Amino acid sequence: MKIGIFDSGVGGLTVLSTAMKIIPDAEYIYYADLDNVPYGTKEKEDVRKRTYDAVEFLYGMGVEAVVIACNTATSTSVEYLRKRFNIPVIGMEPAVKPAIETSNTGKVIVMATELTLKEKKYKDLVSRLEGVSIVESLPMPELVEMAENFNFNHDDVERLLNRKLEKYNLEEYSAIVLGCTHFIYFKNVLERIVPGNISVIDGNLGTVNHLQKTLQEKGNCIKSCGSIEYYVSGRKAVHGEFEKYLIYLKENNI
Ligand code: DGL
């Protein structure tokens, strides 16, 4: 069974890596729109068009489900895609609800892209929770760029995160939500620098569990023995371009 996984760039590889652990026998087709990354600083219509093109490409490759492994593309495009393609389209949104549910202070910080944070989907999600909770939104475009450049230098990351977080009294918060798949690469560094009262939460496992459940409900049986093919903005990727990211995630237990 073929599963398409799409992101603007290398962020969705963090979802692919989780998916390979839970559904190891699928044939994965990973599509990164590297010609157009980042999406987080673009206009909604632009992101929607590019996301549509990517999903159309994956659909043409015969995938039986697509994961939009990108919070930004999900927030701008998921409803639109579901109306146009007759296969399951699994989206991702910042895991704010689970973060609030496990929170004892009701205060959380959500890191995501500018576009995700400005979209109606996110605003609606937060407005349902506000009143009982405090949700602070923090855009982090620098982390997208660092991940794309394979810059996982822990000192650089630590310096950036400390600077971005210095305006918060972290003792008052209980969670930081990673609402962008590119940020998952930095999860271990973040966990190391924040005080112990803070949980770092992401939606990768929840998304893959949802994918698995959807496939089971559809009655899909996975008979192949597991493979990955990579595409970049509509063409076959150069061999080896993405494997180093999967190795990094594995070596760092992310
Ligand atoms: N990985 C994407 C997300 O989850 C977007 C990063 C970008 O292209 O700006 O939102």
Short mmCIF file of C-alpha atoms and ligand atoms in Angstrom, two decimals:
data_model
loop_
_atom_site.label_atom_id
_atom_site.label_comp_id
_atom_site.label_asym_id
_atom_site.label_seq_id
_atom_site.Cartn_x
_atom_site.Cartn_y
_atom_site.Cartn_z
CA MET A 1 0.00 0.00 0.00
CA LYS A 2 1.29 3.41 -1.01
CA ILE A 3 1.17 6.36 1.41
CA GLY A 4 2.08 9.90 0.33
CA ILE A 5 3.71 12.22 2.84
CA PHE A 6 3.99 15.86 1.91
CA ASP A 7 5.75 18.88 3.39
CA SER A 8 7.22 22.14 2.14
CA GLY A 9 10.64 20.69 2.93
CA VAL A 10 12.40 18.39 5.37
CA GLY A 11 9.99 18.85 8.31
CA GLY A 12 7.69 16.06 7.18
CA LEU A 13 10.59 13.59 7.41
CA THR A 14 10.00 13.69 11.18
CA VAL A 15 6.49 12.36 10.48
CA LEU A 16 7.83 9.81 8.00
CA SER A 17 10.27 8.61 10.64
CA THR A 18 7.43 8.06 13.14
CA ALA A 19 5.25 6.43 10.46
CA MET A 20 8.00 3.96 9.57
CA LYS A 21 8.08 2.80 13.19
CA ILE A 22 4.31 2.31 13.43
CA ILE A 23 3.48 1.21 9.88
CA PRO A 24 6.80 -0.28 8.72
CA ASP A 25 5.38 -2.29 5.83
CA ALA A 26 3.96 0.53 3.73
CA GLU A 27 5.45 1.98 0.53
CA TYR A 28 6.09 5.62 1.33
CA ILE A 29 6.36 8.39 -1.20
CA TYR A 30 7.82 11.50 0.40
CA TYR A 31 7.28 14.77 -1.43
CA ALA A 32 9.16 17.93 -0.40
CA ASP A 33 8.46 21.20 -2.20
CA LEU A 34 12.06 22.33 -1.80
CA ASP A 35 11.78 24.80 -4.69
CA ASN A 36 9.29 26.80 -2.64
CA VAL A 37 10.17 26.26 1.02
CA PRO A 38 9.43 28.06 3.37
CA TYR A 39 5.65 28.18 3.26
CA GLY A 40 5.27 29.90 6.63
CA THR A 41 6.09 33.36 5.29
CA LYS A 42 3.98 33.06 2.09
CA GLU A 43 0.43 34.11 1.28
CA LYS A 44 -2.35 31.61 1.91
CA GLU A 45 -3.38 31.32 -1.79
CA ASP A 46 0.19 30.63 -2.82
CA VAL A 47 0.56 27.83 -0.26
CA ARG A 48 -2.81 26.38 -1.25
CA LYS A 49 -1.87 26.20 -4.91
CA ARG A 50 1.49 24.58 -4.20
CA THR A 51 -0.07 22.10 -1.78
CA TYR A 52 -2.73 21.19 -4.33
CA ASP A 53 -0.05 20.54 -6.98
CA ALA A 54 1.88 18.30 -4.60
CA VAL A 55 -1.18 16.27 -3.61
CA GLU A 56 -2.24 15.95 -7.24
CA PHE A 57 1.23 14.59 -8.02
CA LEU A 58 1.03 12.05 -5.20
CA TYR A 59 -2.49 11.08 -6.23
CA GLY A 60 -1.19 10.47 -9.75
CA MET A 61 1.44 8.15 -8.26
CA GLY A 62 -1.39 5.98 -6.91
CA VAL A 63 -1.18 6.72 -3.18
CA GLU A 64 -4.11 5.46 -1.11
CA ALA A 65 -3.78 8.17 1.55
CA VAL A 66 -1.88 11.45 1.90
CA VAL A 67 -0.48 12.94 5.07
CA ILE A 68 -0.08 16.69 4.93
CA ALA A 69 2.92 16.61 7.26
CA CYS A 70 2.92 20.37 7.48
CA ASN A 71 0.83 22.45 9.87
CA THR A 72 1.01 25.46 7.54
CA ALA A 73 -0.29 23.60 4.48
CA THR A 74 -2.95 21.91 6.61
CA SER A 75 -4.26 25.15 8.03
CA THR A 76 -4.58 26.77 4.61
CA SER A 77 -5.61 23.81 2.48
CA VAL A 78 -6.90 20.65 4.14
CA GLU A 79 -10.64 21.28 3.69
CA TYR A 80 -10.07 22.30 0.08
CA LEU A 81 -8.07 19.12 -0.62
CA ARG A 82 -10.62 16.82 1.01
CA LYS A 83 -13.28 18.13 -1.36
CA ARG A 84 -11.12 17.48 -4.40
CA PHE A 85 -9.48 14.09 -3.79
CA ASN A 86 -11.31 10.86 -3.02
CA ILE A 87 -8.61 9.42 -0.77
CA PRO A 88 -8.07 10.15 2.94
CA VAL A 89 -6.18 13.42 3.48
CA ILE A 90 -4.71 13.45 6.97
CA GLY A 91 -3.76 16.90 8.24
CA MET A 92 -1.80 18.23 11.20
CA GLU A 93 -2.58 21.05 13.58
CA PRO A 94 -0.67 22.34 16.61
CA ALA A 95 -1.40 19.96 19.52
CA VAL A 96 -2.80 22.75 21.69
CA LYS A 97 -5.68 20.73 23.10
CA PRO A 98 -3.59 17.83 24.40
CA ALA A 99 -1.15 20.40 25.82
CA ILE A 100 -3.93 22.15 27.76
CA GLU A 101 -5.39 18.86 28.93
CA THR A 102 -2.12 17.79 30.51
CA SER A 103 -1.37 21.28 31.77
CA ASN A 104 -1.70 22.11 35.44
CA THR A 105 -1.32 25.88 35.02
CA GLY A 106 -3.43 26.24 31.86
CA LYS A 107 -0.63 28.27 30.28
CA VAL A 108 1.05 27.06 27.12
CA ILE A 109 3.31 28.48 24.41
CA VAL A 110 2.65 27.45 20.80
CA MET A 111 5.57 27.64 18.38
CA ALA A 112 4.52 27.53 14.72
CA THR A 113 4.98 29.42 11.45
CA GLU A 114 3.62 32.93 10.98
CA LEU A 115 1.03 31.70 8.50
CA THR A 116 -0.25 28.90 10.75
CA LEU A 117 -0.61 31.35 13.65
CA LYS A 118 -2.48 33.87 11.53
CA GLU A 119 -4.92 31.37 9.94
CA LYS A 120 -8.56 31.06 10.98
CA LYS A 121 -8.15 27.34 11.77
CA TYR A 122 -5.64 28.12 14.52
CA LYS A 123 -7.53 31.17 15.79
CA ASP A 124 -10.72 29.11 16.10
CA LEU A 125 -8.85 26.36 17.92
CA VAL A 126 -7.39 28.81 20.42
CA SER A 127 -10.56 30.82 20.95
CA ARG A 128 -12.35 27.62 22.01
CA LEU A 129 -9.73 27.14 24.72
CA GLU A 130 -9.10 30.67 25.86
CA GLY A 131 -10.93 31.83 28.94
CA VAL A 132 -9.86 28.73 30.83
CA SER A 133 -6.32 28.83 29.47
CA ILE A 134 -3.64 31.19 28.23
CA VAL A 135 -2.12 30.38 24.86
CA GLU A 136 0.91 32.40 23.73
CA SER A 137 1.77 32.15 20.02
CA LEU A 138 5.41 32.32 19.00
CA PRO A 139 6.55 32.28 15.34
CA MET A 140 9.97 30.65 14.79
CA PRO A 141 10.94 31.01 11.10
CA GLU A 142 14.63 30.65 12.01
CA LEU A 143 14.14 27.00 12.94
CA VAL A 144 12.69 26.22 9.51
CA GLU A 145 15.77 27.70 7.87
CA MET A 146 18.15 25.89 10.21
CA ALA A 147 16.48 22.53 9.55
CA GLU A 148 16.59 23.11 5.78
CA ASN A 149 20.31 23.89 6.05
CA PHE A 150 20.90 20.80 8.22
CA ASN A 151 22.16 23.16 10.90
CA PHE A 152 21.58 21.22 14.10
CA ASN A 153 24.48 22.82 15.92
CA HIS A 154 23.29 22.63 19.49
CA ASP A 155 24.98 25.89 20.58
CA ASP A 156 23.31 27.90 17.79
CA VAL A 157 19.94 26.31 18.55
CA GLU A 158 20.28 26.89 22.27
CA ARG A 159 21.23 30.55 21.78
CA LEU A 160 18.24 31.15 19.49
CA LEU A 161 15.74 29.39 21.74
CA ASN A 162 16.98 31.18 24.86
CA ARG A 163 16.67 34.53 23.10
CA LYS A 164 13.13 33.79 21.85
CA LEU A 165 11.94 32.49 25.21
CA GLU A 166 13.49 35.14 27.47
CA LYS A 167 10.30 37.25 27.49
CA TYR A 168 8.33 34.48 29.22
CA ASN A 169 8.52 33.48 32.85
CA LEU A 170 8.75 29.80 32.02
CA GLU A 171 8.06 28.71 35.60
CA GLU A 172 4.43 29.78 34.99
CA TYR A 173 3.90 27.59 31.92
CA SER A 174 3.34 23.87 31.68
CA ALA A 175 3.87 23.12 27.99
CA ILE A 176 5.45 24.24 24.75
CA VAL A 177 3.71 22.96 21.61
CA LEU A 178 5.79 22.32 18.50
CA GLY A 179 3.26 23.32 15.85
CA CYS A 180 5.55 22.93 12.84
CA THR A 181 7.14 19.69 11.73
CA HIS A 182 10.50 21.38 11.09
CA PHE A 183 10.74 22.16 14.81
CA ILE A 184 10.75 18.50 15.84
CA TYR A 185 14.47 18.28 15.01
CA PHE A 186 15.10 20.68 17.90
CA LYS A 187 12.90 18.93 20.45
CA ASN A 188 15.76 17.43 22.45
CA VAL A 189 17.63 20.75 22.72
CA LEU A 190 14.45 22.53 23.81
CA GLU A 191 13.70 19.88 26.42
CA ARG A 192 17.18 20.35 27.79
CA ILE A 193 17.00 24.12 28.23
CA VAL A 194 13.48 24.60 29.62
CA PRO A 195 12.65 24.07 33.30
CA GLY A 196 11.32 20.66 34.36
CA ASN A 197 7.73 21.94 34.76
CA ILE A 198 7.46 22.27 30.97
CA SER A 199 6.46 19.41 28.66
CA VAL A 200 7.38 19.72 25.00
CA ILE A 201 4.46 18.42 22.95
CA ASP A 202 4.06 17.64 19.26
CA GLY A 203 1.45 16.02 17.07
CA ASN A 204 3.55 13.49 15.13
CA LEU A 205 2.50 10.33 16.96
CA GLY A 206 -1.15 11.42 17.07
CA THR A 207 -1.08 12.02 13.31
CA VAL A 208 0.43 8.63 12.52
CA ASN A 209 -2.03 6.87 14.85
CA HIS A 210 -4.82 8.65 13.03
CA LEU A 211 -3.38 7.52 9.68
CA GLN A 212 -3.19 3.93 10.84
CA LYS A 213 -6.76 3.98 12.15
CA THR A 214 -8.04 5.51 8.91
CA LEU A 215 -6.31 2.85 6.81
CA GLN A 216 -7.69 0.07 9.03
CA GLU A 217 -11.21 1.48 8.75
CA LYS A 218 -10.86 1.56 4.98
CA GLY A 219 -9.89 -2.10 5.13
CA ASN A 220 -6.51 -1.52 3.52
CA CYS A 221 -4.15 -4.34 4.14
CA ILE A 222 -0.46 -3.65 3.98
CA LYS A 223 1.23 -6.37 1.97
CA SER A 224 4.42 -4.74 0.76
CA CYS A 225 7.65 -4.97 2.69
CA GLY A 226 8.41 -1.30 3.26
CA SER A 227 10.11 1.21 0.97
CA ILE A 228 10.59 4.96 0.57
CA GLU A 229 10.79 7.02 -2.61
CA TYR A 230 11.58 10.73 -2.53
CA TYR A 231 10.37 13.51 -4.81
CA VAL A 232 11.25 17.21 -4.85
CA SER A 233 8.79 19.71 -6.36
CA GLY A 234 7.58 17.20 -8.96
CA ARG A 235 10.86 15.46 -9.88
CA LYS A 236 12.72 12.47 -8.46
CA ALA A 237 15.06 13.46 -5.64
CA VAL A 238 18.81 13.05 -5.86
CA HIS A 239 19.80 9.90 -4.02
CA GLY A 240 20.86 10.54 -0.43
CA GLU A 241 19.37 14.04 -0.12
CA PHE A 242 17.02 13.07 2.73
CA GLU A 243 18.52 10.00 4.36
CA LYS A 244 20.87 12.05 6.54
CA TYR A 245 17.84 13.63 8.23
CA LEU A 246 16.35 10.24 9.08
CA ILE A 247 19.74 9.17 10.44
CA TYR A 248 19.95 12.35 12.55
CA LEU A 249 16.49 11.68 14.04
CA LYS A 250 17.41 8.08 14.83
CA GLU A 251 20.78 8.94 16.35
CA ASN A 252 19.21 11.59 18.55
CA ASN A 253 16.23 9.45 19.58
CA ILE A 254 13.73 11.91 18.21
N1 DGL B 1 6.91 22.16 8.12
C1 DGL B 1 5.92 23.15 7.99
C2 DGL B 1 4.90 23.18 9.13
O1 DGL B 1 4.71 22.20 9.79
C3 DGL B 1 6.22 24.50 7.40
C4 DGL B 1 7.54 25.14 7.42
C5 DGL B 1 7.63 26.22 6.34
O2 DGL B 1 7.68 25.85 5.18
O3 DGL B 1 7.62 27.42 6.69
O4 DGL B 1 4.24 24.17 9.34
#
